[in-house]
Tab-separated table of C-alpha atoms in Angstrom:
chain	number	residue	atom	x	y	z
E	37	UNK	CA	118.160	94.004	109.006
E	38	UNK	CA	119.682	92.076	107.464
E	39	UNK	CA	123.009	93.468	105.194
E	40	UNK	CA	122.743	92.211	101.883
E	41	UNK	CA	125.455	90.984	99.867
E	42	UNK	CA	126.212	92.191	96.101
E	43	UNK	CA	129.052	91.923	94.579
E	44	UNK	CA	129.087	94.059	91.732
E	45	UNK	CA	130.704	93.281	88.718
E	46	UNK	CA	134.792	95.069	87.677
E	47	UNK	CA	133.194	96.653	84.163
E	48	UNK	CA	130.271	98.623	86.199
E	49	UNK	CA	131.739	99.618	89.645
E	50	UNK	CA	134.547	101.151	87.159
E	51	UNK	CA	131.176	103.172	84.824
E	52	UNK	CA	129.114	103.938	88.253
E	53	UNK	CA	132.531	105.809	89.598
E	54	UNK	CA	132.966	107.875	86.589
E	55	UNK	CA	129.154	108.367	86.476
E	56	UNK	CA	129.399	109.207	90.881
E	57	UNK	CA	132.751	110.371	91.097
E	58	UNK	CA	132.811	111.043	95.758
E	59	UNK	CA	129.473	109.988	95.625
E	60	UNK	CA	129.949	106.046	94.871
E	61	UNK	CA	130.415	105.022	97.924
E	62	UNK	CA	127.589	105.566	99.134
E	63	UNK	CA	126.353	104.000	96.068
E	64	UNK	CA	127.801	101.446	97.165
E	65	UNK	CA	127.058	100.905	99.795
E	66	UNK	CA	123.015	101.323	99.729
E	67	UNK	CA	123.928	98.301	97.889
E	68	UNK	CA	124.063	96.360	100.752
E	69	UNK	CA	120.351	97.495	102.425
E	70	UNK	CA	117.773	95.624	102.035
E	71	UNK	CA	115.131	97.260	99.028
E	72	UNK	CA	113.100	99.323	100.265
E	73	UNK	CA	109.031	98.447	99.879
E	74	UNK	CA	106.542	99.714	98.639
E	75	UNK	CA	102.676	100.575	97.279
E	76	UNK	CA	100.509	102.402	95.236
E	77	UNK	CA	96.764	102.429	96.502
E	78	UNK	CA	93.903	102.894	94.254
E	79	UNK	CA	92.030	105.298	95.949
E	80	UNK	CA	88.464	104.721	94.186
E	81	UNK	CA	88.281	101.116	96.013
E	82	UNK	CA	89.848	102.034	99.170
E	83	UNK	CA	88.992	105.536	100.206
E	84	UNK	CA	86.081	106.392	102.810
E	85	UNK	CA	86.022	102.103	102.835
E	86	UNK	CA	88.337	101.322	104.914
E	87	UNK	CA	92.552	102.565	105.802
E	88	UNK	CA	93.971	99.801	106.361
E	89	UNK	CA	96.478	101.515	104.681
E	90	UNK	CA	96.200	104.890	105.726
E	91	UNK	CA	99.324	106.404	108.006
E	92	UNK	CA	102.056	104.711	105.840
E	93	UNK	CA	105.294	107.434	105.270
E	94	UNK	CA	103.954	108.424	101.487
E	95	UNK	CA	106.106	108.564	98.963
E	96	UNK	CA	107.162	112.438	98.240
E	97	UNK	CA	106.367	112.516	93.953
E	98	UNK	CA	103.364	109.946	93.827
E	99	UNK	CA	100.200	110.650	96.036
E	100	UNK	CA	98.867	107.430	96.836
E	101	UNK	CA	102.143	105.643	96.683
E	102	UNK	CA	103.355	104.440	100.105
E	103	UNK	CA	105.989	102.739	101.685
E	104	UNK	CA	105.823	99.384	104.065
E	105	UNK	CA	107.753	98.809	106.986
E	106	UNK	CA	108.951	95.536	105.687
E	107	UNK	CA	107.496	92.891	103.080
E	108	UNK	CA	104.653	90.688	104.039
E	109	UNK	CA	103.115	88.185	102.613
E	110	UNK	CA	100.963	90.072	99.643
E	111	UNK	CA	99.955	86.299	99.423
E	112	UNK	CA	97.978	86.605	102.441
E	113	UNK	CA	96.163	90.509	102.472
E	114	UNK	CA	92.350	90.084	100.589
E	115	UNK	CA	92.851	94.028	99.825
E	116	UNK	CA	95.818	92.825	97.626
E	117	UNK	CA	93.667	90.408	95.119
E	118	UNK	CA	90.908	92.357	95.413
E	119	UNK	CA	93.011	95.595	93.539
E	120	UNK	CA	92.892	98.218	96.353
E	121	UNK	CA	96.395	98.441	95.832
E	122	UNK	CA	99.501	97.864	93.298
E	123	UNK	CA	102.981	96.670	94.788
E	124	UNK	CA	105.341	99.147	92.604
E	125	UNK	CA	108.687	100.258	93.426
E	126	UNK	CA	108.504	103.952	94.699
E	127	UNK	CA	110.950	105.518	92.078
E	128	UNK	CA	108.937	104.531	88.985
E	129	UNK	CA	106.096	106.131	90.683
E	130	UNK	CA	107.466	109.632	89.241
E	131	UNK	CA	106.202	109.385	86.235
E	132	UNK	CA	102.868	110.481	87.753
E	133	UNK	CA	105.100	113.931	88.286
E	134	UNK	CA	105.788	114.011	84.845
E	135	UNK	CA	102.636	113.431	83.640
E	136	UNK	CA	100.805	115.872	84.968
E	137	UNK	CA	103.396	118.733	84.217
E	138	UNK	CA	103.191	117.437	80.138
E	139	UNK	CA	98.960	117.409	79.924
E	140	UNK	CA	97.949	120.026	82.674
E	141	UNK	CA	94.234	120.136	81.129
E	142	UNK	CA	92.367	117.518	81.926
E	143	UNK	CA	90.659	116.505	78.347
E	144	UNK	CA	90.281	112.677	77.237
E	145	UNK	CA	93.121	110.680	75.913
E	146	UNK	CA	94.979	108.151	73.708
E	147	UNK	CA	97.783	106.248	75.468
E	148	UNK	CA	99.685	103.162	74.611
E	149	UNK	CA	102.429	101.438	77.057
E	150	UNK	CA	103.934	99.694	74.608
E	151	UNK	CA	106.060	97.362	77.300
E	152	UNK	CA	103.726	96.872	79.497
E	153	UNK	CA	103.710	93.059	81.714
E	154	UNK	CA	102.954	92.790	84.234
E	155	UNK	CA	101.722	96.511	84.528
E	156	UNK	CA	102.629	98.690	86.706
E	157	UNK	CA	103.317	101.496	84.379
E	158	UNK	CA	99.216	100.816	83.114
E	159	UNK	CA	97.996	100.647	86.281
E	160	UNK	CA	99.262	103.982	86.987
E	161	UNK	CA	98.489	105.782	83.906
E	162	UNK	CA	94.639	103.960	84.064
E	163	UNK	CA	94.432	106.390	87.683
E	164	UNK	CA	96.022	108.960	86.100
E	165	UNK	CA	94.583	109.735	82.933
E	166	UNK	CA	91.800	112.024	82.562
E	167	UNK	CA	88.299	110.290	82.302
E	168	UNK	CA	87.075	109.052	79.158
E	169	UNK	CA	91.137	108.568	77.439
E	170	UNK	CA	92.299	105.286	76.308
E	171	UNK	CA	94.726	102.562	77.787
E	172	UNK	CA	95.957	100.203	75.561
E	173	UNK	CA	98.905	97.611	76.871
E	174	UNK	CA	100.630	95.625	74.854
E	175	UNK	CA	103.586	93.576	75.484
E	176	UNK	CA	105.232	91.765	72.685
E	177	UNK	CA	106.040	87.826	74.227
E	178	UNK	CA	102.298	86.832	74.326
E	179	UNK	CA	103.301	84.664	77.754
E	180	UNK	CA	103.567	87.264	79.471
E	181	UNK	CA	99.958	88.595	78.400
E	182	UNK	CA	98.072	86.889	81.432
E	183	UNK	CA	99.868	88.557	84.200
E	184	UNK	CA	99.389	91.695	82.537
E	185	UNK	CA	95.563	90.586	82.324
E	186	UNK	CA	95.568	90.581	85.644
E	187	UNK	CA	96.657	92.889	86.598
E	188	UNK	CA	94.340	95.597	85.263
E	189	UNK	CA	91.277	93.240	85.552
E	190	UNK	CA	92.178	94.087	89.678
E	191	UNK	CA	92.865	97.374	89.470
E	192	UNK	CA	89.332	97.536	87.545
E	193	UNK	CA	89.369	101.497	85.125
E	194	UNK	CA	87.316	101.226	82.522
E	195	UNK	CA	89.176	102.746	78.964
E	196	UNK	CA	91.757	100.227	79.544
E	197	UNK	CA	92.119	96.859	77.020
E	198	UNK	CA	95.124	94.981	77.112
E	199	UNK	CA	96.591	92.843	73.711
E	200	UNK	CA	100.012	91.269	72.197
E	201	UNK	CA	102.481	93.477	69.392
E	202	UNK	CA	105.605	93.272	68.509
E	203	UNK	CA	105.731	97.758	68.684
E	204	UNK	CA	106.005	97.424	64.444
E	205	UNK	CA	103.175	96.204	63.821
E	206	UNK	CA	100.921	99.084	65.320
E	207	UNK	CA	102.734	100.658	62.324
E	208	UNK	CA	99.384	101.814	61.161
E	209	UNK	CA	98.607	103.083	63.248
E	210	UNK	CA	100.716	106.173	62.761
E	211	UNK	CA	99.990	109.587	63.961
E	212	UNK	CA	97.770	107.445	66.546
E	213	UNK	CA	98.111	107.923	70.382
E	214	UNK	CA	98.536	111.913	73.014
E	215	UNK	CA	100.965	109.267	74.712
E	216	UNK	CA	103.030	106.696	73.993
E	217	UNK	CA	104.876	105.310	77.322
E	218	UNK	CA	108.494	103.203	75.977
E	219	UNK	CA	109.597	101.617	80.087
E	220	UNK	CA	111.850	99.604	78.187
E	221	UNK	CA	113.646	95.855	78.932
E	222	UNK	CA	116.871	96.636	80.389
E	223	UNK	CA	120.274	95.695	82.424
E	224	UNK	CA	118.486	96.297	85.627
E	225	UNK	CA	121.152	97.453	87.228
E	226	UNK	CA	118.667	99.459	88.836
E	227	UNK	CA	117.623	96.442	90.578
E	228	UNK	CA	120.473	94.625	91.899
E	229	UNK	CA	119.796	94.772	95.603
E	230	UNK	CA	115.933	93.188	94.572
E	231	UNK	CA	117.159	90.804	92.888
E	232	UNK	CA	121.207	89.001	92.478
E	233	UNK	CA	120.375	87.561	89.701
E	234	UNK	CA	120.283	91.007	87.328
E	235	UNK	CA	124.261	91.216	89.048
E	236	UNK	CA	124.934	88.011	87.753
E	237	UNK	CA	123.503	88.200	83.917
E	238	UNK	CA	124.631	91.234	83.609
E	239	UNK	CA	128.209	92.279	81.543
E	240	UNK	CA	129.107	94.666	78.895
E	241	UNK	CA	127.850	93.206	75.764
E	242	UNK	CA	124.196	92.139	77.647
E	243	UNK	CA	124.549	96.507	78.139
E	244	UNK	CA	125.275	96.728	73.973
E	245	UNK	CA	122.369	94.514	73.103
E	246	UNK	CA	119.405	95.864	75.409
E	247	UNK	CA	120.156	99.300	74.164
E	248	UNK	CA	119.866	97.885	70.657
E	249	UNK	CA	116.930	96.560	71.058
E	250	UNK	CA	115.510	99.335	73.300
E	251	UNK	CA	117.225	101.506	70.066
E	252	UNK	CA	114.433	99.393	67.920
E	253	UNK	CA	111.152	99.998	70.368
E	254	UNK	CA	112.029	103.876	69.879
E	255	UNK	CA	112.045	103.774	65.881
E	256	UNK	CA	108.473	102.611	66.225
E	257	UNK	CA	107.143	104.275	68.997
E	258	UNK	CA	108.083	107.986	68.129
E	259	UNK	CA	106.068	107.450	64.576
E	260	UNK	CA	102.563	106.465	66.768
E	261	UNK	CA	102.443	109.877	68.736
E	262	UNK	CA	100.804	112.694	67.327
E	263	UNK	CA	102.582	115.280	66.422
E	264	UNK	CA	102.302	118.352	69.734
E	265	UNK	CA	101.876	114.219	71.561
E	266	UNK	CA	104.328	112.865	73.844
E	267	UNK	CA	106.663	109.731	74.367
E	268	UNK	CA	108.763	108.939	78.059
E	269	UNK	CA	110.924	107.058	77.728
E	270	UNK	CA	112.298	104.803	80.708
E	271	UNK	CA	115.062	102.669	82.284
E	272	UNK	CA	115.339	100.657	85.393
E	273	UNK	CA	119.615	101.125	84.498
E	274	UNK	CA	121.816	103.779	85.416
E	275	UNK	CA	124.256	103.393	82.074
E	276	UNK	CA	124.031	105.768	79.478
E	277	UNK	CA	124.485	103.641	76.408
E	278	UNK	CA	120.751	102.828	76.975
E	279	UNK	CA	119.910	105.898	78.456
E	280	UNK	CA	121.311	109.725	77.408
E	281	UNK	CA	122.465	107.398	74.317
E	282	UNK	CA	118.894	106.515	73.307
E	283	UNK	CA	117.320	109.474	74.478
E	284	UNK	CA	119.898	111.460	72.373
E	285	UNK	CA	119.350	108.984	69.139
E	286	UNK	CA	115.712	110.089	69.885
E	287	UNK	CA	116.425	113.893	69.624
E	288	UNK	CA	117.901	113.132	66.406
E	289	UNK	CA	114.831	112.268	64.865
E	290	UNK	CA	111.978	114.976	65.051
E	291	UNK	CA	111.518	113.736	69.023
E	292	UNK	CA	111.911	117.385	70.934
E	293	UNK	CA	113.048	116.380	74.530
E	294	UNK	CA	111.021	117.823	78.074
E	295	UNK	CA	112.208	119.072	81.101
E	296	UNK	CA	109.968	118.869	83.822
E	297	UNK	CA	111.167	120.348	86.898
E	298	UNK	CA	111.363	117.853	89.937
E	299	UNK	CA	111.228	119.166	92.854
E	300	UNK	CA	114.838	119.594	95.192
E	301	UNK	CA	114.450	118.312	97.881
E	302	UNK	CA	113.226	114.552	95.755
E	303	UNK	CA	117.033	113.977	94.936
E	304	UNK	CA	116.740	113.266	91.663
E	305	UNK	CA	119.076	113.964	89.506
E	306	UNK	CA	118.831	115.537	85.831
E	307	UNK	CA	120.806	115.154	83.397
E	308	UNK	CA	121.427	116.430	79.286
E	309	UNK	CA	118.480	115.022	78.551
E	310	UNK	CA	116.468	113.182	80.957
E	311	UNK	CA	116.581	112.337	84.658
E	312	UNK	CA	117.898	109.508	86.799
E	313	UNK	CA	116.704	108.549	90.678
E	314	UNK	CA	119.800	107.082	92.828
E	315	UNK	CA	119.546	104.399	95.320
E	316	UNK	CA	121.682	106.480	97.737
E	317	UNK	CA	119.914	110.119	97.236
E	318	UNK	CA	116.401	108.085	97.454
E	319	UNK	CA	114.502	105.886	99.216
E	320	UNK	CA	113.752	103.916	96.058
E	321	UNK	CA	114.999	101.806	93.297
E	322	UNK	CA	117.442	102.584	90.293
E	323	UNK	CA	115.343	103.800	87.632
E	324	UNK	CA	116.187	106.807	84.026
E	325	UNK	CA	112.935	108.648	82.097
E	326	UNK	CA	113.092	111.520	79.690
E	327	UNK	CA	110.416	113.040	77.978
E	328	UNK	CA	109.823	114.126	74.599
E	329	UNK	CA	106.885	116.058	72.523
E	330	UNK	CA	106.550	115.245	68.667
E	331	UNK	CA	107.535	117.785	66.623
E	332	UNK	CA	106.966	116.488	63.479
E	333	UNK	CA	104.715	113.710	61.850
E	334	UNK	CA	101.356	113.313	60.561
E	335	UNK	CA	97.506	112.442	62.496
E	336	UNK	CA	96.007	109.589	60.466
E	337	UNK	CA	92.737	109.541	59.219
E	338	UNK	CA	91.522	106.715	58.642
E	339	UNK	CA	87.691	106.266	57.895
E	340	UNK	CA	85.879	104.155	60.501
E	341	UNK	CA	84.566	100.908	59.911
E	342	UNK	CA	81.137	100.167	60.572
E	343	UNK	CA	81.638	96.807	63.107
E	344	UNK	CA	83.896	94.485	64.225
E	345	UNK	CA	85.642	91.940	62.952
E	346	UNK	CA	84.220	88.981	65.183
E	347	UNK	CA	81.800	90.933	67.871
E	348	UNK	CA	78.414	91.453	67.435
E	349	UNK	CA	75.917	93.583	69.426
E	350	UNK	CA	74.158	92.360	72.587
E	351	UNK	CA	70.469	91.394	71.333
E	352	UNK	CA	68.705	94.640	71.584
E	353	UNK	CA	66.444	92.373	74.475
E	354	UNK	CA	68.620	91.161	76.871
E	355	UNK	CA	69.857	94.788	77.275
E	356	UNK	CA	67.234	95.584	80.307
E	357	UNK	CA	68.666	92.962	82.133
E	358	UNK	CA	72.385	94.837	82.404
E	359	UNK	CA	70.650	97.376	84.582
E	360	UNK	CA	70.820	95.652	87.712
E	361	UNK	CA	74.087	95.425	86.880
E	362	UNK	CA	76.128	98.252	86.028
E	363	UNK	CA	76.081	101.636	87.353
E	364	UNK	CA	75.676	103.549	83.604
E	365	UNK	CA	74.832	100.522	81.252
E	366	UNK	CA	73.594	103.374	78.708
E	367	UNK	CA	76.816	105.336	78.094
E	368	UNK	CA	78.339	101.739	77.429
E	369	UNK	CA	77.956	99.593	74.075
E	370	UNK	CA	77.822	95.592	75.124
E	371	UNK	CA	79.269	92.840	72.551
E	372	UNK	CA	79.224	89.346	72.002
E	373	UNK	CA	81.791	87.532	71.056
E	374	UNK	CA	81.899	84.015	69.517
E	375	UNK	CA	81.895	82.249	72.854
E	376	UNK	CA	78.531	84.432	73.941
E	377	UNK	CA	80.723	86.148	76.757
E	378	UNK	CA	79.510	89.687	76.946
E	379	UNK	CA	82.223	91.988	77.157
E	380	UNK	CA	81.211	96.053	77.302
E	381	UNK	CA	82.933	99.644	77.123
E	382	UNK	CA	82.617	103.178	77.356
E	383	UNK	CA	80.115	104.657	74.687
E	384	UNK	CA	83.146	107.066	73.293
E	385	UNK	CA	85.529	104.350	72.978
E	386	UNK	CA	83.430	102.676	70.528
E	387	UNK	CA	85.476	104.610	67.664
E	388	UNK	CA	89.269	104.021	68.589
E	389	UNK	CA	88.413	100.475	69.363
E	390	UNK	CA	86.324	99.636	66.041
E	391	UNK	CA	89.029	101.440	64.323
E	392	UNK	CA	92.157	99.554	66.503
E	393	UNK	CA	89.702	96.120	65.899
E	394	UNK	CA	89.959	96.379	62.243
E	395	UNK	CA	94.556	97.901	62.641
E	396	UNK	CA	95.566	95.568	64.548
E	397	UNK	CA	95.670	91.955	63.561
E	398	UNK	CA	93.775	90.711	66.644
E	399	UNK	CA	92.455	94.504	67.531
E	400	UNK	CA	92.358	94.388	71.328
E	401	UNK	CA	91.355	92.275	74.750
E	402	UNK	CA	88.209	93.834	76.470
E	403	UNK	CA	87.533	92.913	79.918
E	404	UNK	CA	84.229	90.105	80.191
E	405	UNK	CA	81.261	91.759	81.664
E	406	UNK	CA	79.713	88.532	82.015
E	407	UNK	CA	77.344	85.964	80.277
E	408	UNK	CA	73.557	85.495	79.178
E	409	UNK	CA	72.252	82.180	80.220
E	410	UNK	CA	68.701	82.599	77.470
E	411	UNK	CA	67.561	85.830	79.606
E	412	UNK	CA	69.591	85.400	83.031
E	413	UNK	CA	73.321	87.343	83.089
E	414	UNK	CA	75.228	85.640	84.917
E	415	UNK	CA	78.189	88.638	85.882
E	416	UNK	CA	82.240	87.460	85.445
E	417	UNK	CA	84.809	87.708	87.935
E	418	UNK	CA	85.715	91.555	86.610
E	419	UNK	CA	82.646	92.676	86.412
E	420	UNK	CA	83.152	92.386	90.905
E	421	UNK	CA	86.217	94.532	90.552
E	422	UNK	CA	85.463	97.147	87.978
E	423	UNK	CA	84.120	100.193	88.519
E	424	UNK	CA	81.639	100.152	85.968
E	425	UNK	CA	79.471	97.680	89.244
E	426	UNK	CA	76.637	98.336	90.224
E	427	UNK	CA	76.470	99.971	93.916
E	428	UNK	CA	73.471	98.624	94.268
E	429	UNK	CA	74.680	94.529	94.052
E	430	UNK	CA	73.753	91.890	96.804
E	431	UNK	CA	77.114	92.007	99.578
E	432	UNK	CA	78.296	89.512	102.012
E	433	UNK	CA	80.606	90.844	104.125
E	434	UNK	CA	83.497	88.348	105.181
E	435	UNK	CA	86.442	88.321	107.946
E	436	UNK	CA	89.912	87.835	106.587
E	437	UNK	CA	89.073	84.583	107.098
E	438	UNK	CA	87.089	83.932	105.349
E	439	UNK	CA	88.434	85.491	102.194
E	440	UNK	CA	91.584	84.171	102.426
E	441	UNK	CA	89.500	80.355	102.075
E	442	UNK	CA	87.772	81.906	99.296
E	443	UNK	CA	89.754	83.349	97.768
E	444	UNK	CA	91.239	79.228	97.899
E	445	UNK	CA	88.263	78.000	97.342
E	446	UNK	CA	87.542	76.708	100.048
E	447	UNK	CA	84.986	78.746	101.340
E	448	UNK	CA	82.149	76.263	102.720
E	449	UNK	CA	79.612	78.586	103.744
E	450	UNK	CA	78.206	81.796	104.163
E	451	UNK	CA	77.165	84.113	107.952
E	452	UNK	CA	73.531	83.568	109.327
E	453	UNK	CA	71.454	86.227	107.720
E	454	UNK	CA	73.396	86.482	104.565
E	455	UNK	CA	70.813	87.050	101.255
E	456	UNK	CA	70.720	84.578	98.825
E	457	UNK	CA	71.281	84.365	95.104
E	458	UNK	CA	74.767	86.390	93.643
E	459	UNK	CA	76.709	87.837	95.924
E	460	UNK	CA	79.570	90.081	96.162
E	461	UNK	CA	81.797	88.592	98.231
E	462	UNK	CA	84.041	92.177	100.313
E	463	UNK	CA	86.346	92.564	102.649
E	464	UNK	CA	86.710	96.148	104.586
E	465	UNK	CA	84.338	97.076	102.232
E	466	UNK	CA	85.709	96.481	98.918
E	467	UNK	CA	85.264	93.602	96.705
E	468	UNK	CA	86.775	90.466	95.852
E	469	UNK	CA	83.912	88.507	93.897
E	470	UNK	CA	80.908	86.564	93.214
E	471	UNK	CA	79.220	83.836	95.468
E	472	UNK	CA	75.652	82.050	94.803
E	473	UNK	CA	74.244	81.726	97.593
E	474	UNK	CA	71.444	78.118	96.945
E	475	UNK	CA	71.039	78.429	100.650
E	476	UNK	CA	72.050	74.740	101.016
E	477	UNK	CA	75.076	75.614	99.707
E	478	UNK	CA	77.783	78.241	98.014
E	479	UNK	CA	78.789	78.488	94.517
E	480	UNK	CA	82.630	80.370	94.025
E	481	UNK	CA	83.122	81.841	90.889
E	482	UNK	CA	86.650	82.944	91.956
E	483	UNK	CA	88.987	82.413	89.259
E	484	UNK	CA	91.011	78.953	89.168
E	485	UNK	CA	93.463	80.492	87.973
E	486	UNK	CA	93.903	83.280	90.414
E	487	UNK	CA	93.033	80.937	93.383
E	488	UNK	CA	95.756	81.213	96.450
E	489	UNK	CA	97.680	77.575	97.217
E	490	UNK	CA	99.277	78.416	99.729
E	491	UNK	CA	98.420	76.201	102.861
E	492	UNK	CA	97.351	78.259	104.999
E	493	UNK	CA	97.168	75.736	108.358
E	494	UNK	CA	101.639	76.995	108.081
E	495	UNK	CA	101.218	81.063	107.738
């Protein structure tokens, strides 16, 4: 493999030499090696359907984490577009172990991912969280919500909702969440070998700016955790100002540091507060996390509103027409947006979602199930990838080349004998999206914004 050339800033070298001592030379050498490539498998989509992701080396701390021998062109893998896996840095998957240790029981939880884009931690949370849980994934910068929504739609889990808010806008929800994750924007020291720009942009002043921003986020986040609930703080950096410094700031404000046992063979370093992953010790990048339990404050007890501000129940006469599309339509409530799009969510979350709709400026965003044209239901793309979709919906299995044509919105015809009407396009048993077979032509309903734009002749 080609070695990388990364010139480390002088102040950063001195910082890490002081931190690592005799280990610094190994640390520095690790930054000159290619970054490992890892994915996390979406097991409910792939198990029993495809073995394409099996036999890969395992990430030790996550049961669905796998290392790839090199970095492929993910755009050319239909399983990637189907949400069969998420490309995620291996070190950050260690949060899975922390979650299992602080929540050994499988009771439904209210979870907030406060700095969620592009969705890696949110998809990890969605796969891990107990059935009946609520996950709200939010991001401050509105332009980054698209990537977050797309990735959660691909992942396909019920109980996940997105939004775009500054952390302070959650102030009307004190003590509402059982778990708040703050994977904070940071100086990115742990990504130096993956992103040379991070090296060029690093400075001691930037570290101070990041630490102050993180502290502002944590100041809002800690108030949202119920008594006895948990806050997880993480960064992809090494310095003590952003990591142990902010962890100590939390500890001084009623948040109780929690130790989570890490297996010795994983080579994850434990500090005064929290845990640090180093690239010379593990097959992964730099990552820090600390876990806290809420030791003070109260749990909010507001009245639940009776209706949503801009969503109305789907008319009763239309509900029977959903039965062929959803696995358990009676286990969900169904609402219509002003543009007549239909959104659906598990019944057990209705009160929480009503509350969020009432207390947050714009509520949270639901995934679109589809829409009605008269009494005919037109399925939306998110439904094709969602776990609520009925197993009885018709489908057509296509080859890799045919699927890539579908993903480019260039599919001209279906195999002979394909059923008429609405069909799921499948690749190795995993759903990709919708077509409507009209016999003389095929209508492709894959979203225009998601289509492959590469010239496949050059691949």
